[in-house]
mmCIF file of C-alpha atoms in Angstrom:
data_model
loop_
_atom_site.group_PDB
_atom_site.id
_atom_site.type_symbol
_atom_site.label_atom_id
_atom_site.label_comp_id
_atom_site.label_asym_id
_atom_site.label_seq_id
_atom_site.Cartn_x
_atom_site.Cartn_y
_atom_site.Cartn_z
ATOM 1 C CA MET W 210 172.351 -54.882 10.833
ATOM 2 C CA LYS W 211 172.799 -58.440 9.635
ATOM 3 C CA LYS W 212 176.574 -58.201 9.992
ATOM 4 C CA ALA W 213 176.195 -56.777 13.478
ATOM 5 C CA SER W 214 173.912 -59.667 14.447
ATOM 6 C CA ILE W 215 176.350 -62.225 13.057
ATOM 7 C CA LEU W 216 179.214 -60.556 14.925
ATOM 8 C CA LEU W 217 177.243 -60.571 18.161
ATOM 9 C CA ILE W 218 176.380 -64.251 17.760
ATOM 10 C CA PHE W 219 180.032 -65.019 17.021
ATOM 11 C CA ILE W 220 181.191 -63.135 20.128
ATOM 12 C CA LEU W 221 178.628 -64.859 22.349
ATOM 13 C CA ALA W 222 179.475 -68.277 20.911
ATOM 14 C CA THR W 223 183.182 -67.664 21.410
ATOM 15 C CA PHE W 224 182.583 -66.498 24.977
ATOM 16 C CA TYR W 225 180.382 -69.515 25.681
ATOM 17 C CA LEU W 226 182.940 -72.014 24.365
ATOM 18 C CA PHE W 227 185.854 -70.313 26.138
ATOM 19 C CA ASP W 228 183.904 -70.055 29.397
ATOM 20 C CA ARG W 229 182.798 -73.683 29.396
ATOM 21 C CA ALA W 230 186.237 -74.994 28.371
ATOM 22 C CA THR W 231 187.965 -72.951 31.081
ATOM 23 C CA TYR W 232 185.420 -74.064 33.684
ATOM 24 C CA LEU W 233 185.894 -77.748 32.826
ATOM 25 C CA PHE W 234 189.678 -77.325 32.986
ATOM 26 C CA LEU W 235 189.527 -75.683 36.431
ATOM 27 C CA LEU W 236 186.961 -78.250 37.615
ATOM 28 C CA LYS W 237 189.291 -81.085 36.661
ATOM 29 C CA LEU W 238 192.156 -79.506 38.602
ATOM 30 C CA ASP W 239 189.871 -78.593 41.492
ATOM 31 C CA SER W 240 188.725 -82.197 41.984
ATOM 32 C CA SER W 241 192.327 -83.254 42.648
ATOM 33 C CA VAL W 242 193.215 -80.498 45.123
ATOM 34 C CA PHE W 243 193.150 -81.338 48.846
ATOM 35 C CA SER W 244 195.451 -78.688 50.293
ATOM 36 C CA GLY W 245 194.961 -74.982 50.805
ATOM 37 C CA GLN W 246 191.935 -73.426 52.500
ATOM 38 C CA ASP W 247 189.334 -72.162 50.053
ATOM 39 C CA VAL W 248 189.362 -75.169 47.712
ATOM 40 C CA GLY W 249 191.455 -77.961 49.222
ATOM 41 C CA LYS W 250 189.959 -77.965 52.709
ATOM 42 C CA THR W 251 186.430 -77.723 51.327
ATOM 43 C CA ASN W 252 187.141 -80.669 49.035
ATOM 44 C CA LEU W 253 188.327 -82.651 52.056
ATOM 45 C CA PHE W 254 185.144 -81.709 53.879
ATOM 46 C CA PHE W 255 182.949 -83.030 51.070
ATOM 47 C CA LYS W 256 185.046 -86.182 50.966
ATOM 48 C CA GLU W 257 184.776 -86.820 54.713
ATOM 49 C CA LYS W 258 181.535 -85.155 55.849
ATOM 50 C CA ASP W 259 179.203 -88.145 55.681
ATOM 51 C CA SER W 260 181.670 -90.694 57.045
ATOM 52 C CA VAL W 261 182.800 -88.988 60.269
ATOM 53 C CA ASN W 262 181.073 -88.788 63.648
ATOM 54 C CA VAL W 263 182.145 -85.279 64.664
ATOM 55 C CA ILE W 264 182.434 -82.111 62.555
ATOM 56 C CA VAL W 265 183.753 -78.769 63.813
ATOM 57 C CA PHE W 266 182.652 -75.495 62.190
ATOM 58 C CA GLY W 267 183.648 -71.897 62.743
ATOM 59 C CA SER W 268 186.315 -69.291 62.156
ATOM 60 C CA SER W 269 190.092 -69.505 62.551
ATOM 61 C CA ARG W 270 189.525 -69.932 66.278
ATOM 62 C CA ALA W 271 187.858 -73.260 65.502
ATOM 63 C CA SER W 272 190.451 -74.485 63.009
ATOM 64 C CA HIS W 273 193.414 -73.512 65.222
ATOM 65 C CA HIS W 274 191.948 -74.164 68.692
ATOM 66 C CA PHE W 275 190.257 -77.544 68.559
ATOM 67 C CA ASN W 276 192.583 -80.482 68.000
ATOM 68 C CA ASN W 277 190.054 -83.079 66.946
ATOM 69 C CA ASN W 278 192.840 -85.641 66.510
ATOM 70 C CA LEU W 279 192.582 -86.171 70.274
ATOM 71 C CA LEU W 280 189.108 -87.663 69.818
ATOM 72 C CA ASN W 281 188.776 -91.438 69.822
ATOM 73 C CA ILE W 282 186.049 -91.265 67.183
ATOM 74 C CA SER W 283 186.249 -90.107 63.558
ATOM 75 C CA SER W 284 186.124 -86.355 63.002
ATOM 76 C CA PHE W 285 186.900 -83.426 60.729
ATOM 77 C CA ASN W 286 187.651 -79.793 61.591
ATOM 78 C CA MET W 287 186.067 -77.457 59.022
ATOM 79 C CA GLY W 288 187.010 -74.258 60.823
ATOM 80 C CA MET W 289 188.360 -71.675 58.384
ATOM 81 C CA ASP W 290 189.804 -68.170 58.623
ATOM 82 C CA GLY W 291 187.215 -65.397 58.571
ATOM 83 C CA ARG W 292 184.177 -67.642 58.229
ATOM 84 C CA LYS W 293 180.908 -66.798 59.941
ATOM 85 C CA ILE W 294 177.474 -68.280 60.600
ATOM 86 C CA ASP W 295 176.352 -68.103 56.939
ATOM 87 C CA PHE W 296 179.299 -70.307 55.925
ATOM 88 C CA VAL W 297 178.362 -72.819 58.627
ATOM 89 C CA ASP W 298 174.723 -72.770 57.475
ATOM 90 C CA ALA W 299 175.709 -73.427 53.861
ATOM 91 C CA LEU W 300 177.893 -76.429 54.713
ATOM 92 C CA VAL W 301 175.536 -77.898 57.327
ATOM 93 C CA SER W 302 172.841 -77.917 54.625
ATOM 94 C CA THR W 303 174.926 -80.497 52.712
ATOM 95 C CA LEU W 304 175.150 -83.024 55.565
ATOM 96 C CA ASN W 305 173.382 -86.351 55.110
ATOM 97 C CA ARG W 306 174.592 -88.588 57.919
ATOM 98 C CA GLN W 307 172.324 -89.191 60.899
ATOM 99 C CA GLY W 308 173.420 -88.816 64.530
ATOM 100 C CA GLN W 309 176.549 -86.733 64.110
ATOM 101 C CA ILE W 310 177.976 -84.345 66.707
ATOM 102 C CA ILE W 311 178.183 -80.836 65.252
ATOM 103 C CA LEU W 312 180.422 -78.363 67.067
ATOM 104 C CA VAL W 313 179.978 -74.693 66.125
ATOM 105 C CA HIS W 314 182.396 -72.059 67.391
ATOM 106 C CA VAL W 315 180.769 -68.812 68.533
ATOM 107 C CA ASP W 316 182.349 -65.355 68.446
ATOM 108 C CA PRO W 317 180.032 -63.245 70.680
ATOM 109 C CA ASP W 318 180.433 -60.099 68.565
ATOM 110 C CA GLU W 319 178.869 -61.894 65.612
ATOM 111 C CA ILE W 320 175.563 -62.228 67.428
ATOM 112 C CA ILE W 321 175.251 -58.592 68.462
ATOM 113 C CA THR W 322 173.352 -56.424 65.962
ATOM 114 C CA LYS W 323 175.506 -53.306 66.115
ATOM 115 C CA SER W 324 178.713 -55.153 65.322
ATOM 116 C CA GLN W 325 177.503 -57.487 62.596
ATOM 117 C CA GLY W 326 175.825 -56.830 59.285
ATOM 118 C CA VAL W 327 174.983 -59.338 56.593
ATOM 119 C CA SER W 328 177.811 -61.827 56.209
ATOM 120 C CA ASN W 329 178.891 -63.098 52.800
ATOM 121 C CA SER W 330 181.595 -65.511 53.907
ATOM 122 C CA ALA W 331 179.765 -68.382 52.172
ATOM 123 C CA ARG W 332 180.594 -66.839 48.777
ATOM 124 C CA VAL W 333 183.857 -68.816 48.787
ATOM 125 C CA LEU W 334 181.747 -71.929 48.142
ATOM 126 C CA ALA W 335 180.675 -70.641 44.723
ATOM 127 C CA ASN W 336 182.741 -73.281 42.907
ATOM 128 C CA TYR W 337 180.311 -75.893 44.283
ATOM 129 C CA TYR W 338 177.210 -74.161 42.937
ATOM 130 C CA LEU W 339 176.979 -76.341 39.823
ATOM 131 C CA ARG W 340 177.973 -79.526 41.679
ATOM 132 C CA ASP W 341 175.943 -79.661 44.873
ATOM 133 C CA GLN W 342 172.167 -79.315 45.010
ATOM 134 C CA SER W 343 172.092 -78.108 48.629
ATOM 135 C CA LEU W 344 174.605 -75.346 47.970
ATOM 136 C CA ARG W 345 172.808 -74.446 44.763
ATOM 137 C CA SER W 346 169.604 -73.926 46.758
ATOM 138 C CA TYR W 347 171.521 -71.923 49.358
ATOM 139 C CA PHE W 348 173.068 -69.620 46.736
ATOM 140 C CA ASN W 349 169.750 -69.155 44.946
ATOM 141 C CA LYS W 350 168.299 -67.866 48.214
ATOM 142 C CA TYR W 351 171.150 -65.939 49.822
ATOM 143 C CA GLN W 352 173.609 -65.208 47.007
ATOM 144 C CA PHE W 353 171.167 -64.633 44.158
ATOM 145 C CA LEU W 354 173.403 -62.282 42.157
ATOM 146 C CA ASP W 355 176.358 -64.666 42.290
ATOM 147 C CA ALA W 356 174.083 -67.572 41.364
ATOM 148 C CA SER W 357 172.710 -65.689 38.356
ATOM 149 C CA ILE W 358 176.183 -64.826 37.085
ATOM 150 C CA ILE W 359 177.429 -68.381 37.516
ATOM 151 C CA ARG W 360 174.537 -69.786 35.496
ATOM 152 C CA PHE W 361 175.598 -67.511 32.632
ATOM 153 C CA ALA W 362 179.388 -67.619 33.116
ATOM 154 C CA HIS W 363 180.476 -70.820 34.836
ATOM 155 C CA THR W 364 184.060 -69.619 35.326
ATOM 156 C CA TYR W 365 182.795 -66.896 37.671
ATOM 157 C CA SER W 366 182.474 -69.629 40.292
ATOM 158 C CA TYR W 367 186.284 -69.800 40.337
ATOM 159 C CA ASN W 368 186.772 -66.063 40.691
ATOM 160 C CA GLY W 369 189.859 -65.516 42.859
ATOM 161 C CA LYS W 370 190.609 -69.235 43.154
ATOM 162 C CA ALA W 371 192.512 -70.134 39.969
ATOM 163 C CA LEU W 372 196.020 -69.346 41.243
ATOM 164 C CA GLY W 373 195.398 -71.178 44.511
ATOM 165 C CA ILE W 374 194.159 -74.230 42.628
ATOM 166 C CA LEU W 375 197.198 -74.262 40.347
ATOM 167 C CA LYS W 376 199.582 -73.844 43.290
ATOM 168 C CA ASN W 377 198.058 -76.665 45.316
ATOM 169 C CA TYR W 378 197.620 -78.904 42.288
ATOM 170 C CA PHE W 379 201.311 -78.784 41.359
ATOM 171 C CA PHE W 380 202.666 -78.416 44.916
ATOM 172 C CA PRO W 381 200.264 -80.376 47.129
ATOM 173 C CA GLN W 382 200.648 -80.734 50.882
ATOM 174 C CA THR W 383 199.220 -83.413 53.146
ATOM 175 C CA LYS W 384 198.957 -81.575 56.479
ATOM 176 C CA LEU W 385 195.203 -80.939 56.258
ATOM 177 C CA LEU W 386 194.456 -84.570 55.492
ATOM 178 C CA LYS W 387 196.872 -85.849 58.129
ATOM 179 C CA ASN W 388 195.477 -83.535 60.819
ATOM 180 C CA LYS W 389 191.825 -84.086 59.844
ATOM 181 C CA GLY W 390 191.364 -80.395 59.107
ATOM 182 C CA TYR W 391 192.975 -79.153 62.330
ATOM 183 C CA GLU W 392 195.530 -76.398 61.701
ATOM 184 C CA PRO W 393 197.947 -75.964 64.636
ATOM 185 C CA LEU W 394 199.881 -72.741 65.166
ATOM 186 C CA PHE W 395 203.568 -72.670 66.126
ATOM 187 C CA PRO W 396 204.775 -69.252 67.363
ATOM 188 C CA THR W 397 208.427 -68.248 67.186
ATOM 189 C CA GLU W 398 210.334 -66.972 70.221
ATOM 190 C CA THR W 399 210.173 -63.458 68.793
ATOM 191 C CA GLN W 400 206.395 -63.696 68.456
ATOM 192 C CA LYS W 401 206.145 -64.852 72.074
ATOM 193 C CA GLU W 402 208.134 -61.837 73.243
ATOM 194 C CA ILE W 403 205.945 -59.444 71.244
ATOM 195 C CA LEU W 404 202.792 -61.106 72.579
ATOM 196 C CA THR W 405 203.968 -60.767 76.180
ATOM 197 C CA LYS W 406 204.386 -57.021 75.677
ATOM 198 C CA GLN W 407 200.915 -56.787 74.101
ATOM 199 C CA TYR W 408 199.405 -58.777 76.963
ATOM 200 C CA SER W 409 201.008 -56.501 79.561
ATOM 201 C CA ALA W 410 199.266 -53.535 77.965
ATOM 202 C CA LEU W 411 195.777 -55.070 78.169
ATOM 203 C CA ASN W 412 193.047 -53.866 80.509
ATOM 204 C CA LEU W 413 192.105 -57.159 82.130
ATOM 205 C CA ASP W 414 189.300 -55.650 84.220
ATOM 206 C CA THR W 415 186.871 -55.938 81.293
ATOM 207 C CA LEU W 416 184.925 -59.187 81.273
ATOM 208 C CA PRO W 417 181.615 -60.342 79.752
ATOM 209 C CA ASN W 418 178.829 -58.743 81.745
ATOM 210 C CA SER W 419 176.220 -61.375 82.566
ATOM 211 C CA ASP W 420 174.001 -58.662 84.080
ATOM 212 C CA ILE W 421 173.474 -57.014 80.694
ATOM 213 C CA THR W 422 170.591 -58.520 78.748
ATOM 214 C CA LEU W 423 171.286 -59.224 75.116
ATOM 215 C CA ARG W 424 168.197 -57.443 73.762
ATOM 216 C CA GLU W 425 169.101 -57.071 70.104
ATOM 217 C CA THR W 426 170.664 -59.759 67.982
ATOM 218 C CA SER W 427 171.703 -59.932 64.363
ATOM 219 C CA ILE W 428 168.787 -60.862 62.088
ATOM 220 C CA ASN W 429 171.410 -62.394 59.823
ATOM 221 C CA TYR W 430 172.628 -64.650 62.652
ATOM 222 C CA GLU W 431 169.099 -65.580 63.717
ATOM 223 C CA GLU W 432 168.068 -66.737 60.249
ATOM 224 C CA HIS W 433 171.138 -68.849 59.628
ATOM 225 C CA LEU W 434 170.951 -70.309 63.136
ATOM 226 C CA THR W 435 167.354 -71.371 62.487
ATOM 227 C CA ASN W 436 168.421 -73.138 59.283
ATOM 228 C CA ILE W 437 171.165 -74.979 61.156
ATOM 229 C CA LEU W 438 168.795 -76.054 63.924
ATOM 230 C CA GLU W 439 166.255 -77.403 61.441
ATOM 231 C CA LYS W 440 168.866 -79.373 59.494
ATOM 232 C CA CYS W 441 170.409 -80.850 62.638
ATOM 233 C CA ALA W 442 166.959 -81.824 63.890
ATOM 234 C CA ARG W 443 166.254 -83.673 60.636
ATOM 235 C CA ASN W 444 169.608 -85.435 60.905
ATOM 236 C CA ARG W 445 169.146 -86.179 64.626
ATOM 237 C CA ALA W 446 172.511 -84.499 65.181
ATOM 238 C CA ARG W 447 173.731 -83.272 68.557
ATOM 239 C CA LEU W 448 174.461 -79.561 68.104
ATOM 240 C CA ILE W 449 176.967 -77.929 70.458
ATOM 241 C CA PHE W 450 177.968 -74.258 70.489
ATOM 242 C CA PHE W 451 181.163 -73.137 72.211
ATOM 243 C CA SER W 452 183.482 -70.153 72.555
ATOM 244 C CA SER W 453 187.189 -70.867 72.801
ATOM 245 C CA PRO W 454 189.875 -69.109 74.900
ATOM 246 C CA THR W 455 191.024 -65.582 74.069
ATOM 247 C CA LEU W 456 193.185 -62.918 75.694
ATOM 248 C CA VAL W 457 191.190 -60.083 74.130
ATOM 249 C CA PRO W 458 189.051 -58.390 76.806
ATOM 250 C CA TYR W 459 185.306 -58.383 76.097
ATOM 251 C CA ASN W 460 182.848 -56.448 78.268
ATOM 252 C CA GLY W 461 179.700 -56.765 76.193
ATOM 253 C CA PRO W 462 176.617 -58.724 77.202
ATOM 254 C CA SER W 463 177.057 -62.418 77.865
ATOM 255 C CA VAL W 464 175.585 -64.522 75.056
ATOM 256 C CA LYS W 465 174.990 -67.533 77.285
ATOM 257 C CA GLY W 466 171.412 -66.413 77.887
ATOM 258 C CA TYR W 467 170.882 -66.179 74.128
ATOM 259 C CA PHE W 468 171.495 -69.930 73.803
ATOM 260 C CA ASP W 469 169.888 -70.854 77.129
ATOM 261 C CA ASN W 470 166.621 -69.186 76.062
ATOM 262 C CA ARG W 471 166.611 -71.413 72.982
ATOM 263 C CA GLN W 472 167.503 -74.476 75.059
ATOM 264 C CA LEU W 473 170.710 -74.955 73.096
ATOM 265 C CA GLU W 474 173.977 -76.351 74.381
ATOM 266 C CA TYR W 475 176.506 -73.536 74.743
ATOM 267 C CA TYR W 476 179.813 -73.588 76.607
ATOM 268 C CA ASP W 477 181.887 -70.467 77.160
ATOM 269 C CA TYR W 478 185.616 -71.138 77.491
ATOM 270 C CA SER W 479 186.686 -67.578 76.647
ATOM 271 C CA ASN W 480 188.436 -67.229 80.009
ATOM 272 C CA TYR W 481 189.504 -70.852 80.390
ATOM 273 C CA PHE W 482 193.159 -69.912 80.885
ATOM 274 C CA ASN W 483 193.084 -67.913 84.133
ATOM 275 C CA TYR W 484 196.832 -67.313 84.029
ATOM 276 C CA TYR W 485 199.117 -66.254 81.203
ATOM 277 C CA GLN W 486 201.751 -68.569 79.765
ATOM 278 C CA PRO W 487 203.397 -67.414 76.511
ATOM 279 C CA GLU W 488 203.739 -70.936 75.144
ATOM 280 C CA ASP W 489 199.939 -71.335 75.130
ATOM 281 C CA TRP W 490 199.355 -68.498 72.656
ATOM 282 C CA LYS W 491 200.143 -67.497 69.071
ATOM 283 C CA ASP W 492 198.601 -64.033 69.443
ATOM 284 C CA LEU W 493 195.989 -62.320 71.598
ATOM 285 C CA SER W 494 193.075 -64.276 70.122
ATOM 286 C CA HIS W 495 194.671 -67.526 68.912
ATOM 287 C CA LEU W 496 196.104 -70.447 70.838
ATOM 288 C CA SER W 497 199.369 -72.118 69.947
ATOM 289 C CA SER W 498 199.433 -75.872 69.360
ATOM 290 C CA ILE W 499 200.328 -76.323 73.036
ATOM 291 C CA GLY W 500 197.408 -74.219 74.266
ATOM 292 C CA ALA W 501 195.071 -75.838 71.753
ATOM 293 C CA GLU W 502 195.920 -79.296 73.069
ATOM 294 C CA LYS W 503 195.176 -78.229 76.658
ATOM 295 C CA PHE W 504 191.877 -76.640 75.663
ATOM 296 C CA SER W 505 190.858 -79.502 73.370
ATOM 297 C CA THR W 506 191.464 -82.055 76.103
ATOM 298 C CA LYS W 507 189.169 -80.098 78.422
ATOM 299 C CA LEU W 508 186.503 -79.631 75.739
ATOM 300 C CA ILE W 509 186.492 -83.324 74.884
ATOM 301 C CA GLU W 510 186.266 -84.374 78.529
ATOM 302 C CA GLU W 511 183.471 -81.991 79.474
ATOM 303 C CA ILE W 512 181.382 -81.703 76.333
ATOM 304 C CA VAL W 513 181.939 -84.119 73.500
ATOM 305 C CA LEU W 514 182.120 -87.181 75.702
ATOM 306 C CA SER W 515 179.667 -85.978 78.363
ATOM 307 C CA GLU W 516 176.970 -88.165 76.837
ATOM 308 C CA GLU W 517 177.189 -91.763 75.749
ATOM 309 C CA ILE W 518 177.843 -91.912 72.012
ATOM 310 C CA LYS W 519 176.678 -94.936 70.060
ATOM 311 C CA TYR W 520 177.688 -95.619 66.467
#
């Protein structure tokens, strides 16, 4: 029994030392990485978030569609592939600057109950759990299991990230920093030809139905939206919701009323391009750099600069 106890203590001590040493090694590399999505772009966000006037949040349709470099005030685009409202909530909770403009991209399907369960896209921020108090509080509330594991095994916070960190540490790129988080898409001629065929096969008679009342909404979305509203109110931030152009037909209920009922700014640009030009698109739901510049110019003119901004 005594030998078994000694062996157990030895194993736990070895695990503890290995875990902490590995975590500190990855943390050191992590702090120098500013390229790549999961780690590099988030590091850039934390570096820039309290010094810029405009921050863009959302999915890939935020990161690829809004060219914030066209703004004449400081900005950062924190759109990221596959991210949803919980990810936005987690990052907004870390903001400290007063009077910012916060742009949040909206995918209508995310709001509708039947098409959206509980999102866990904020889990990718686990490597900040031990470094940022706001994210630690967020994880303790919404990602309790992950938080508990990380407190015991620090390296768990880098689960799935180690190879990406090593790659971007030894082979860094500067595009994210240069473009202030904006990630333009450049389709090939072959991709344009394929897209044109896909577009020809679409049923373009389906459009958002403003006559259908959005009666049920995702509880998950509601809760995270409330958190965002409260944080922006404390920071005196101007919060703007928008939907960007897409070629994918959508005939569900319009979500404009959802935001109007809450007296929130929402702008629907889903059908902004009323004619099809291949050079404007990368695929059916993503704009090319050319289309993104056209859309961004319109968004900036009509929304971002529609009110006098003083800094």
